[in-house]
PDB file of C-alpha atoms in Angstrom:
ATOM      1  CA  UNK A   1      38.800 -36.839  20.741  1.00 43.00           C
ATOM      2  CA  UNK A   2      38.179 -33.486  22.052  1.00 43.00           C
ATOM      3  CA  UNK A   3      40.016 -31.879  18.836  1.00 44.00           C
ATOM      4  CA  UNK A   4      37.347 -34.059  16.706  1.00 40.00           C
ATOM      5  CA  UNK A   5      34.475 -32.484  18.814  1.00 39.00           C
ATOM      6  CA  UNK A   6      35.645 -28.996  17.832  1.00 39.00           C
ATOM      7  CA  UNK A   7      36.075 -29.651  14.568  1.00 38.00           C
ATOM      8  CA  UNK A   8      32.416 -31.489  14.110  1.00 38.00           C
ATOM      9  CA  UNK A   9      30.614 -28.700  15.617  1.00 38.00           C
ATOM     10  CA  UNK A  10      31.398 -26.245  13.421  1.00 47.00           C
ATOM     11  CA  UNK A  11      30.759 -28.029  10.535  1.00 42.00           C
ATOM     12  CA  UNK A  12      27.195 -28.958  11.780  1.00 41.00           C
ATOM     13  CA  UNK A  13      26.790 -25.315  12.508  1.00 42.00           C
ATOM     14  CA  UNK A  14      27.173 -24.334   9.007  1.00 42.00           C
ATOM     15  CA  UNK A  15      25.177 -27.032   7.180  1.00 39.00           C
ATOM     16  CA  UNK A  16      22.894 -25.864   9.329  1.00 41.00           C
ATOM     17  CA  UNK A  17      22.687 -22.123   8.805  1.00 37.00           C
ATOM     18  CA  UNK A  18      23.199 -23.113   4.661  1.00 39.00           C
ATOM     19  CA  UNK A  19      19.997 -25.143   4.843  1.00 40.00           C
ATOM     20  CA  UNK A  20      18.149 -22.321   7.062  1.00 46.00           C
ATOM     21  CA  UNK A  21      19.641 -20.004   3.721  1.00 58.00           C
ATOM     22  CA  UNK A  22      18.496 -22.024   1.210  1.00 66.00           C
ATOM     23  CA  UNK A  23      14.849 -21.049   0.260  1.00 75.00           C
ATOM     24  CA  UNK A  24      12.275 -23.292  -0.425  1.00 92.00           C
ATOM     25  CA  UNK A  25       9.746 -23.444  -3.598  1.00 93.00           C
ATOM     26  CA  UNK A  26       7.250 -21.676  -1.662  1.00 95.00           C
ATOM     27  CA  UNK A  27       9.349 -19.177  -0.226  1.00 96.00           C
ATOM     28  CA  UNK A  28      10.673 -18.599  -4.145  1.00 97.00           C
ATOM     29  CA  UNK A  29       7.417 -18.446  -5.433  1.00 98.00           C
ATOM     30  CA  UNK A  30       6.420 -15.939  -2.943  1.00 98.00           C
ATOM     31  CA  UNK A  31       9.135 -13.610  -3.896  1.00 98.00           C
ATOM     32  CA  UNK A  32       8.681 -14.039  -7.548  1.00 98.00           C
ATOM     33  CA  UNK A  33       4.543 -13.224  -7.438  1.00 98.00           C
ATOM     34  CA  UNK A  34       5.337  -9.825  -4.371  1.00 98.00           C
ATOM     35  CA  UNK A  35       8.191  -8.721  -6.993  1.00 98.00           C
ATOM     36  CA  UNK A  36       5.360  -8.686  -9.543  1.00 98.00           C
ATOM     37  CA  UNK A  37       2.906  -6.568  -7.330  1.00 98.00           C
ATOM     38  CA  UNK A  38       5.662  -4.332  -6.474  1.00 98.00           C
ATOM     39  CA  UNK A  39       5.894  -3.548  -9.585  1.00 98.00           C
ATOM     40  CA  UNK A  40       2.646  -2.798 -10.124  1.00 98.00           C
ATOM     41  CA  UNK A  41       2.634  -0.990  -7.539  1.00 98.00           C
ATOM     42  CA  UNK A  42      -1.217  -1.260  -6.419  1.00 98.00           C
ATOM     43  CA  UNK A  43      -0.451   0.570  -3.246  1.00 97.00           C
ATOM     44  CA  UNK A  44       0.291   3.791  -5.186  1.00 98.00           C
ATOM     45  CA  UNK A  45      -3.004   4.071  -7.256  1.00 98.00           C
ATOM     46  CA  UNK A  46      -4.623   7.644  -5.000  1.00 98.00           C
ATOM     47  CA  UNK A  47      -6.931   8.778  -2.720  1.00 97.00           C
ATOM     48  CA  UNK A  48      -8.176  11.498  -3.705  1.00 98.00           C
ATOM     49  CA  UNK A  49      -9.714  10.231  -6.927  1.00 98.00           C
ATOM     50  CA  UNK A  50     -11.594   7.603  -8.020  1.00 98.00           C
ATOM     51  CA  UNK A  51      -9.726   4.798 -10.688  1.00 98.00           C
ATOM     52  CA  UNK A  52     -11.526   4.356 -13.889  1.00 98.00           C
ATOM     53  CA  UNK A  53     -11.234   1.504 -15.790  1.00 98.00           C
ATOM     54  CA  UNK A  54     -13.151   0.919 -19.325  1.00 98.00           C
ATOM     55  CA  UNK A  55     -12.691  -2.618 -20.956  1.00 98.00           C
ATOM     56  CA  UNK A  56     -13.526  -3.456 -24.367  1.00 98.00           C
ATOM     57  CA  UNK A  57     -14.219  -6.773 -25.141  1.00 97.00           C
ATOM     58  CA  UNK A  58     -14.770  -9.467 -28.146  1.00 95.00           C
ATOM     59  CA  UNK A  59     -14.650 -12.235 -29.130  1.00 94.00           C
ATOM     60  CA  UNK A  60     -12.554 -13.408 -32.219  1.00 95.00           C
ATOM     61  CA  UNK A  61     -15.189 -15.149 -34.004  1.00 95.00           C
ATOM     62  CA  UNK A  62     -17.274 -11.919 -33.878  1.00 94.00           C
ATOM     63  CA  UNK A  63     -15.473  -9.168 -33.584  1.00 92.00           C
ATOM     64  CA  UNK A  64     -18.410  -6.791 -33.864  1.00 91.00           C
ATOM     65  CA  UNK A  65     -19.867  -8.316 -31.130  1.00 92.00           C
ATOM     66  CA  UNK A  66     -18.170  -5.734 -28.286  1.00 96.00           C
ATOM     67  CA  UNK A  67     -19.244  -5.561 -24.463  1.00 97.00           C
ATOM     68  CA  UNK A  68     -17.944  -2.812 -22.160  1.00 98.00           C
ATOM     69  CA  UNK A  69     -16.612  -3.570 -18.430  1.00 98.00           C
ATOM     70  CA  UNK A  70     -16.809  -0.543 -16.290  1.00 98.00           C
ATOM     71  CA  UNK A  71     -15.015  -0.579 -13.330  1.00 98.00           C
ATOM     72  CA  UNK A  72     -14.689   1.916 -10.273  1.00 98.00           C
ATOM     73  CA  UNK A  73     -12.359   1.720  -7.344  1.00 98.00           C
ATOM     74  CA  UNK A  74     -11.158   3.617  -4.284  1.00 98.00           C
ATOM     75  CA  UNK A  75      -8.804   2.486  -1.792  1.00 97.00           C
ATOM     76  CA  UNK A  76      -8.664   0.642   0.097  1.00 96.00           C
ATOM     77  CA  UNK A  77     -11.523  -1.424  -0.229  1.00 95.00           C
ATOM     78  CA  UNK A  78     -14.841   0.768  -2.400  1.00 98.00           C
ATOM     79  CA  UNK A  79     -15.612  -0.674  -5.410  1.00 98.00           C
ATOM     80  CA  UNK A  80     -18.061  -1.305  -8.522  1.00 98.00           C
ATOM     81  CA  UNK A  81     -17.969  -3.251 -11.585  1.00 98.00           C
ATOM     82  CA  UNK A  82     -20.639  -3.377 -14.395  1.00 97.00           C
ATOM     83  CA  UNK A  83     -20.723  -5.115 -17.478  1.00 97.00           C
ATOM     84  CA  UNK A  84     -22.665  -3.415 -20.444  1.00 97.00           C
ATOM     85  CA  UNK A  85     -24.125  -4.416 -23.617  1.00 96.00           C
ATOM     86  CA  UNK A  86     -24.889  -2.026 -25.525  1.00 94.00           C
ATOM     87  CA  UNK A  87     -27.432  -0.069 -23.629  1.00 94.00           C
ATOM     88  CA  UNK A  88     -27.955  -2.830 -21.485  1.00 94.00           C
ATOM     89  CA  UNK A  89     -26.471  -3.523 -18.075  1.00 95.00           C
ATOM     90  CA  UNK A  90     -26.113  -7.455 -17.986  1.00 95.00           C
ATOM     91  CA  UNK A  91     -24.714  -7.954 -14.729  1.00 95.00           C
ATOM     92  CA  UNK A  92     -22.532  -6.039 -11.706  1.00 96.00           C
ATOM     93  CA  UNK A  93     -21.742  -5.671  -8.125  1.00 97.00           C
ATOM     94  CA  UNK A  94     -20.485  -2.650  -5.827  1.00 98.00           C
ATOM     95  CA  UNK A  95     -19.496  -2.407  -2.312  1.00 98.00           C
ATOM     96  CA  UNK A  96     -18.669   0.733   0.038  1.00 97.00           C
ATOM     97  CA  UNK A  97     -16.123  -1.939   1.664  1.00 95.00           C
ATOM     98  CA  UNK A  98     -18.043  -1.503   5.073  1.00 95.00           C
ATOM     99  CA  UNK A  99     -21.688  -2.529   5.019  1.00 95.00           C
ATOM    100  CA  UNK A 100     -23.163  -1.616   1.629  1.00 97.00           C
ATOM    101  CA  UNK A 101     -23.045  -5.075  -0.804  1.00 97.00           C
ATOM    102  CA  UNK A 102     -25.169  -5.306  -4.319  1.00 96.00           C
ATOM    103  CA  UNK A 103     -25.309  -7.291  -6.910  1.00 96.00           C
ATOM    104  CA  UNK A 104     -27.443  -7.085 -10.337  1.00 95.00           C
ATOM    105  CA  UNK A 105     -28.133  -9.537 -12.756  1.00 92.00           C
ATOM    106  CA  UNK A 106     -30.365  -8.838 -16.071  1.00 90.00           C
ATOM    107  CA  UNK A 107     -33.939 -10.712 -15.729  1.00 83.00           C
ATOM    108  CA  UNK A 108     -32.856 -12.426 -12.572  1.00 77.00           C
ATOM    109  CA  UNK A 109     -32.916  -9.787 -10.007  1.00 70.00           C
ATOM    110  CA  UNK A 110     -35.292  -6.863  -9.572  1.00 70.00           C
ATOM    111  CA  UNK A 111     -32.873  -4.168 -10.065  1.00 87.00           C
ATOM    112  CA  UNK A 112     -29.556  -3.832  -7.934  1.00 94.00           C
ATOM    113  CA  UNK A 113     -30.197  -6.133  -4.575  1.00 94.00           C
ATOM    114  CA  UNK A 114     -28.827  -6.526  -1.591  1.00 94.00           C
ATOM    115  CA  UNK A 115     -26.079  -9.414  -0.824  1.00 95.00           C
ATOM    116  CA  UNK A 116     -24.509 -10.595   2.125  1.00 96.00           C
ATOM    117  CA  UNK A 117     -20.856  -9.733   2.629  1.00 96.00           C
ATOM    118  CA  UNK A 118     -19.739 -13.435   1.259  1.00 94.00           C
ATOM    119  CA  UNK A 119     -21.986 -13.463  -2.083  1.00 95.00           C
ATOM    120  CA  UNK A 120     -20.439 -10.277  -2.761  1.00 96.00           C
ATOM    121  CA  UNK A 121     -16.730 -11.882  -2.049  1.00 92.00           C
ATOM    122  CA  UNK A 122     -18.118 -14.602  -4.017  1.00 90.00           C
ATOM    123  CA  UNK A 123     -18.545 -12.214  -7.178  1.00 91.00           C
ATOM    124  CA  UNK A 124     -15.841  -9.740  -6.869  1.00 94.00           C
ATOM    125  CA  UNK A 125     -12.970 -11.961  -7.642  1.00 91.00           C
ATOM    126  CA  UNK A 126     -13.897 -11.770 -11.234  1.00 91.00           C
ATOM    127  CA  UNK A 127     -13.554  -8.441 -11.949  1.00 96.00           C
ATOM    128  CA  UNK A 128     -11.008  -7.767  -9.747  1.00 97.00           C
ATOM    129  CA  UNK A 129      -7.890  -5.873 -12.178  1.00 97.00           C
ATOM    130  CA  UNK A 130      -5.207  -6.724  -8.858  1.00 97.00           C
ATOM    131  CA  UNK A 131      -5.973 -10.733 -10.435  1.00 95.00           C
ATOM    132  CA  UNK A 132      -6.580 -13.470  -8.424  1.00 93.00           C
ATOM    133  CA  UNK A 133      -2.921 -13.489  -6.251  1.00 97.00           C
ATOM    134  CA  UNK A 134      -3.600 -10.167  -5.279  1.00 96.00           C
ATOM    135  CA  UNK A 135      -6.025 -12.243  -2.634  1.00 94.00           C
ATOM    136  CA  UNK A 136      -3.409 -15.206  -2.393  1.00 96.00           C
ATOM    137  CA  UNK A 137      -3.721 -15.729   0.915  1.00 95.00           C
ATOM    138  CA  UNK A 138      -6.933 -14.779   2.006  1.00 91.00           C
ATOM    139  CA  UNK A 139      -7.811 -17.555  -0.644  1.00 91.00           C
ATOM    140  CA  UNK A 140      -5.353 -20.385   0.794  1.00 93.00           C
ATOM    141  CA  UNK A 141      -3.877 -20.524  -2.129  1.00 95.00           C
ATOM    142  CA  UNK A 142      -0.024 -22.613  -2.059  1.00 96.00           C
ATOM    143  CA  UNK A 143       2.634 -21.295  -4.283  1.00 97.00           C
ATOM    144  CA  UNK A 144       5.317 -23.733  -5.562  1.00 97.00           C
ATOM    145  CA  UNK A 145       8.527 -22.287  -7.716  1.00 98.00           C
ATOM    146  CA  UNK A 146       9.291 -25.056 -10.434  1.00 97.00           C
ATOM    147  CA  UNK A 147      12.391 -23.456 -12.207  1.00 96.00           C
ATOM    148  CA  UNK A 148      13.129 -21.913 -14.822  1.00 95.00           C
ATOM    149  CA  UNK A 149      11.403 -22.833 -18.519  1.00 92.00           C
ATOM    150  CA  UNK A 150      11.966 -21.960 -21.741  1.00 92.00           C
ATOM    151  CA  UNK A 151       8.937 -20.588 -23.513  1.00 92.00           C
ATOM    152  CA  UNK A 152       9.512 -18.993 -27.005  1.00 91.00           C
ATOM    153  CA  UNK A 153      13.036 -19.342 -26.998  1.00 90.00           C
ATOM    154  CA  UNK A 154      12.782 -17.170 -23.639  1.00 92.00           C
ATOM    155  CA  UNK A 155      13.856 -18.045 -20.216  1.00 95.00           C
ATOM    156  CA  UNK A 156      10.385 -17.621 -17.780  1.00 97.00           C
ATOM    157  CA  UNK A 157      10.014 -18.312 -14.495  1.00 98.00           C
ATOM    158  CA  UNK A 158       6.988 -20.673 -13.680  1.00 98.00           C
ATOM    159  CA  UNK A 159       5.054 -20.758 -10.575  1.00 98.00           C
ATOM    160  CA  UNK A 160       2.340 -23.370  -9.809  1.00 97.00           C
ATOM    161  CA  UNK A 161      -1.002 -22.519  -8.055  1.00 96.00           C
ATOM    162  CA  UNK A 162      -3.159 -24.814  -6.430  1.00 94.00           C
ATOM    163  CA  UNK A 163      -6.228 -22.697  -4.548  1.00 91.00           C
ATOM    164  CA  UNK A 164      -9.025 -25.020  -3.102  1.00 88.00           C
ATOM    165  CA  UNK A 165     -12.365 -25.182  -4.618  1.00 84.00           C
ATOM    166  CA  UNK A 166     -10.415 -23.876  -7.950  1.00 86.00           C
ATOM    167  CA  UNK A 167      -8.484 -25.813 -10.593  1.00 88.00           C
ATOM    168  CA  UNK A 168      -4.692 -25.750 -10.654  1.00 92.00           C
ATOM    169  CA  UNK A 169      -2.971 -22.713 -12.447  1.00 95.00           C
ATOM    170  CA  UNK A 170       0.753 -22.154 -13.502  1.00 97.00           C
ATOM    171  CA  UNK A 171       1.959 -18.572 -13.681  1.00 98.00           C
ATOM    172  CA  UNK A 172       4.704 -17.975 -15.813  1.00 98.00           C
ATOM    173  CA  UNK A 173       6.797 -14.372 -15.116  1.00 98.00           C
ATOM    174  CA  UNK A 174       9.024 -12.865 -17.530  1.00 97.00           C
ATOM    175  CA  UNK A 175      12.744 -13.798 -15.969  1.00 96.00           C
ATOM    176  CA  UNK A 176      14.040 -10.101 -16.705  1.00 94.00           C
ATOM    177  CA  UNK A 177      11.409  -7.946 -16.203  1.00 96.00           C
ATOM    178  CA  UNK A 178       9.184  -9.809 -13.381  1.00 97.00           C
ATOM    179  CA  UNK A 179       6.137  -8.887 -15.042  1.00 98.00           C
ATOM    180  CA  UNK A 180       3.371 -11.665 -15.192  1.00 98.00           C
ATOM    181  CA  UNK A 181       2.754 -12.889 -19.104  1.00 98.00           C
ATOM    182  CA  UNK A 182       0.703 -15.672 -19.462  1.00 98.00           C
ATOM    183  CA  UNK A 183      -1.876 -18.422 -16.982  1.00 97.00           C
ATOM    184  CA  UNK A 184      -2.017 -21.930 -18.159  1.00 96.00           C
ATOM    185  CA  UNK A 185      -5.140 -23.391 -16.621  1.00 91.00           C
ATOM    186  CA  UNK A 186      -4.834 -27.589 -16.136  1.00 90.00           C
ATOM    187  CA  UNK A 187      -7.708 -29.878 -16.248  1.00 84.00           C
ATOM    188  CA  UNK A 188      -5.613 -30.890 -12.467  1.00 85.00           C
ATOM    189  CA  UNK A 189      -8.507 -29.571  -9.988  1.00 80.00           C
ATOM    190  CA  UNK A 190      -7.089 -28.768  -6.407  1.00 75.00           C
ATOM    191  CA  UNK A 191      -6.203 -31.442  -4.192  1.00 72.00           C
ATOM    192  CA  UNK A 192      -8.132 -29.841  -1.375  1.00 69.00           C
ATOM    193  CA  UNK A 193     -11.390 -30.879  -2.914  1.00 68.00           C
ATOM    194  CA  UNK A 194     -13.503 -33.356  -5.045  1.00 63.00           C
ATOM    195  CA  UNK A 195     -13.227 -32.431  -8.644  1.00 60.00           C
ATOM    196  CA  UNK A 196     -16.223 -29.633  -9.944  1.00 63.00           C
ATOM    197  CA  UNK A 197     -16.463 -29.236 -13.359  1.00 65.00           C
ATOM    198  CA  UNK A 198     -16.546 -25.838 -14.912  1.00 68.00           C
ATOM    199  CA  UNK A 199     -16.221 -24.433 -17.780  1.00 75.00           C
ATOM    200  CA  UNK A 200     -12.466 -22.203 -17.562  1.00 81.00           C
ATOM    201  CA  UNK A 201     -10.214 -21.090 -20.190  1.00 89.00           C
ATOM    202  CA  UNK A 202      -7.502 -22.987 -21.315  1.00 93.00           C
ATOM    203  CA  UNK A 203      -5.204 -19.534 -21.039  1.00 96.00           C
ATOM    204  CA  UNK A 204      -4.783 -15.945 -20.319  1.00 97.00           C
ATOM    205  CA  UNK A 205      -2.211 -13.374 -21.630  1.00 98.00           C
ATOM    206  CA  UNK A 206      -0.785 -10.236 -20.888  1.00 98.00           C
ATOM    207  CA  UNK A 207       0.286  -8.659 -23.741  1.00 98.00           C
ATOM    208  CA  UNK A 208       0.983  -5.068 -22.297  1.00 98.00           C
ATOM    209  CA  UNK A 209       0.998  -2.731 -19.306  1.00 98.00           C
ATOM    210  CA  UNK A 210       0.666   1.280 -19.253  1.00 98.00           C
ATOM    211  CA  UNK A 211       1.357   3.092 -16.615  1.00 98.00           C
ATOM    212  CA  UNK A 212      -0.703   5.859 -14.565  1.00 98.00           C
ATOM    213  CA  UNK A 213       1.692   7.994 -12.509  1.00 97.00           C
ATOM    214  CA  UNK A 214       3.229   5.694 -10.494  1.00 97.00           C
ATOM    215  CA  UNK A 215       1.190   2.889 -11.024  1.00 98.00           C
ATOM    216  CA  UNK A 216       1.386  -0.214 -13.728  1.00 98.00           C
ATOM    217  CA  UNK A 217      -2.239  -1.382 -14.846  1.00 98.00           C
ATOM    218  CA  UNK A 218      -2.983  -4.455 -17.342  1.00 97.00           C
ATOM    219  CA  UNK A 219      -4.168  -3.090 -21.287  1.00 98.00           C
ATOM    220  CA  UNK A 220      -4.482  -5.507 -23.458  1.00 98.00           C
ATOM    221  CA  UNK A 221      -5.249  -9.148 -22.698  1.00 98.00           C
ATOM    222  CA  UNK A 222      -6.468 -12.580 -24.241  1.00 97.00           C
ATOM    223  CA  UNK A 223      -7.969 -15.675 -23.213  1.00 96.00           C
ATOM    224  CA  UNK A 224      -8.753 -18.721 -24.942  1.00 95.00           C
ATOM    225  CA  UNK A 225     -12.077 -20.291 -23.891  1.00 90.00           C
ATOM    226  CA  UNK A 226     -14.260 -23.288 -25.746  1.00 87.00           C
ATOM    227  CA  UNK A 227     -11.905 -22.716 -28.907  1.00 89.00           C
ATOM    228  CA  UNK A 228     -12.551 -18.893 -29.171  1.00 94.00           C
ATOM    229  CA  UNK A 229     -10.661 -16.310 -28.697  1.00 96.00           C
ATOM    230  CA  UNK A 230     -11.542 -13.269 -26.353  1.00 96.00           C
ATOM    231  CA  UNK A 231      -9.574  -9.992 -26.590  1.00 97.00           C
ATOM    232  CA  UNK A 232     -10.191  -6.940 -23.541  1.00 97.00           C
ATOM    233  CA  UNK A 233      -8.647  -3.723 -24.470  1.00 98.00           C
ATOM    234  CA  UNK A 234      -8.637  -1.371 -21.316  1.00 98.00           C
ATOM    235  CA  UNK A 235      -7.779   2.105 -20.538  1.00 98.00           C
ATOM    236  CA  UNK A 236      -7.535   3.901 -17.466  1.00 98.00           C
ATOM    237  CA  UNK A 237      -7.974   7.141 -15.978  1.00 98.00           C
ATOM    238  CA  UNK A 238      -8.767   8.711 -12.274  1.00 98.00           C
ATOM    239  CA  UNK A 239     -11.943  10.697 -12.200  1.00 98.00           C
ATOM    240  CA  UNK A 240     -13.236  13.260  -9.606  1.00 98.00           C
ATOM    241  CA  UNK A 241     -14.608  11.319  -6.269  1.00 98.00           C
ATOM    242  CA  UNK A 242     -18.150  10.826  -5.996  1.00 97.00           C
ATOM    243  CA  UNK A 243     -18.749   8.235  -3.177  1.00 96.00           C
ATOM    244  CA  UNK A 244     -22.552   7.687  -4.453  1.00 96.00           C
ATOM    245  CA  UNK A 245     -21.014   5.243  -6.811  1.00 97.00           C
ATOM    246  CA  UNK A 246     -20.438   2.732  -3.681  1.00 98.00           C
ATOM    247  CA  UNK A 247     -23.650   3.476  -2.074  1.00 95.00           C
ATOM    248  CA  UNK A 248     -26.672   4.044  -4.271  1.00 86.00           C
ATOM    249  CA  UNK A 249     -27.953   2.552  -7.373  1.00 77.00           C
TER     250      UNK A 249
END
């Protein structure tokens, strides 16, 4: 009987440390989405300039039809976005990341305004370039890995996204390189609240990265929204600091 004890123990000790091994889909889908921003590499972008960001954008049923997305950021936390028309601003945002928040919307507010700290946060998220897992968990968001698919005749690696008060996305990675490709948005709105329509496209792609130094920025991307196509072509540079652009008008 004693022998039988030893034996047991051991046994139990290993099917024990094998299921502690063994990672779970949210553990998975954790690594998968922190290899991507490693590879990105957001934590290298500088400090002692200011990241540019110019984004052309169209839609393909008028492709002469172009708006411009300006964005300005320095880290950790300064920032300013504004989307142009033409000559005219339409609508924007900026923050000095301490105690400075604006917003500005064409014939709705008188000029650029001052927000509270959560209608900023509120705004932000869409022009954000880091993309909305950049904030996972500030946003409660739960990651689940659900295998490997095939897509294109391509092995991908899908990870699904349920964030409350958003619907349900799945992420799908590129299995060799890491690098995020393509967000199917479902009609499956997160469990954590009562369904809200709105409107959302059906998909978004990355089509390519570039590099500056040592980080990897999004170029050229699609979505599909209401049947349309819309196409943002963006290129990057860092210009000279000028910290008026997170403080004044």
């Amino acid at each position: 009987m004693k022998q039988l004890i030893i034996i047991i123990i051991p046994l139990l000790f290993c099917f024990e440390i094998m299921a502690q091994e063994r990672p779970s889909a949210a553990d998975t889908a954790e690594q998968i989405v922190q290899n991507y921003y490693n590879i990105l590499n957001f934590n290298g972008i500088r400090k002692d300039s200011i990241l540019y960001m110019e984004t052309v954008t169209y839609k393909r049923s008028d492709p002469s039809d172009t708006a411009i997305l300006k964005r300005w950021f320095l880290p950790p936390n300064r920032f300013r976005a504004e989307l142009w028309h033409g000559d005219t601003l339409l609508e924007g945002c900026y923050t000095d990341g301490k105690e400075v928040y604006r917003e500005y919307i064409m014939g709705t507010l008188d000029g650029w305004v001052r927000v509270t700290q959560a209608r900023y946060y509120v705004l932000e998220p869409s022009y954000d370039f880091r993309g909305a897992l950049y904030h996972r968990q500030a946003d409660a968001a739960e990651l689940t890995y659900k295998g490997i698919w095939e897509f294109n005749g391509q092995e991908v690696l899908r990870v699904f996204v349920d964030t409350p008060m958003r619907y349900c996305k799945n992420y799908l990675f590129e299995k060799e390189s890491g690098l995020l490709f393509l967000i199917e948005e479902t009609n499956q709105h997160s469990e954590y609240t009562s369904h809200q329509a709105y409107d959302h496209p059906d998909w978004h792609a990355f089509h390519e990265y570039k590099p500056l130094g040592t980080v990897l920025l999004p170029s050229v991307e699609s979505y599909q929204m209401q049947g349309d196509m819309v196409f943002h072509f963006t290129k990057s540079k860092y210009v000279p600091l000028d910290m008026k652009l997170f403080t004044e008008n």
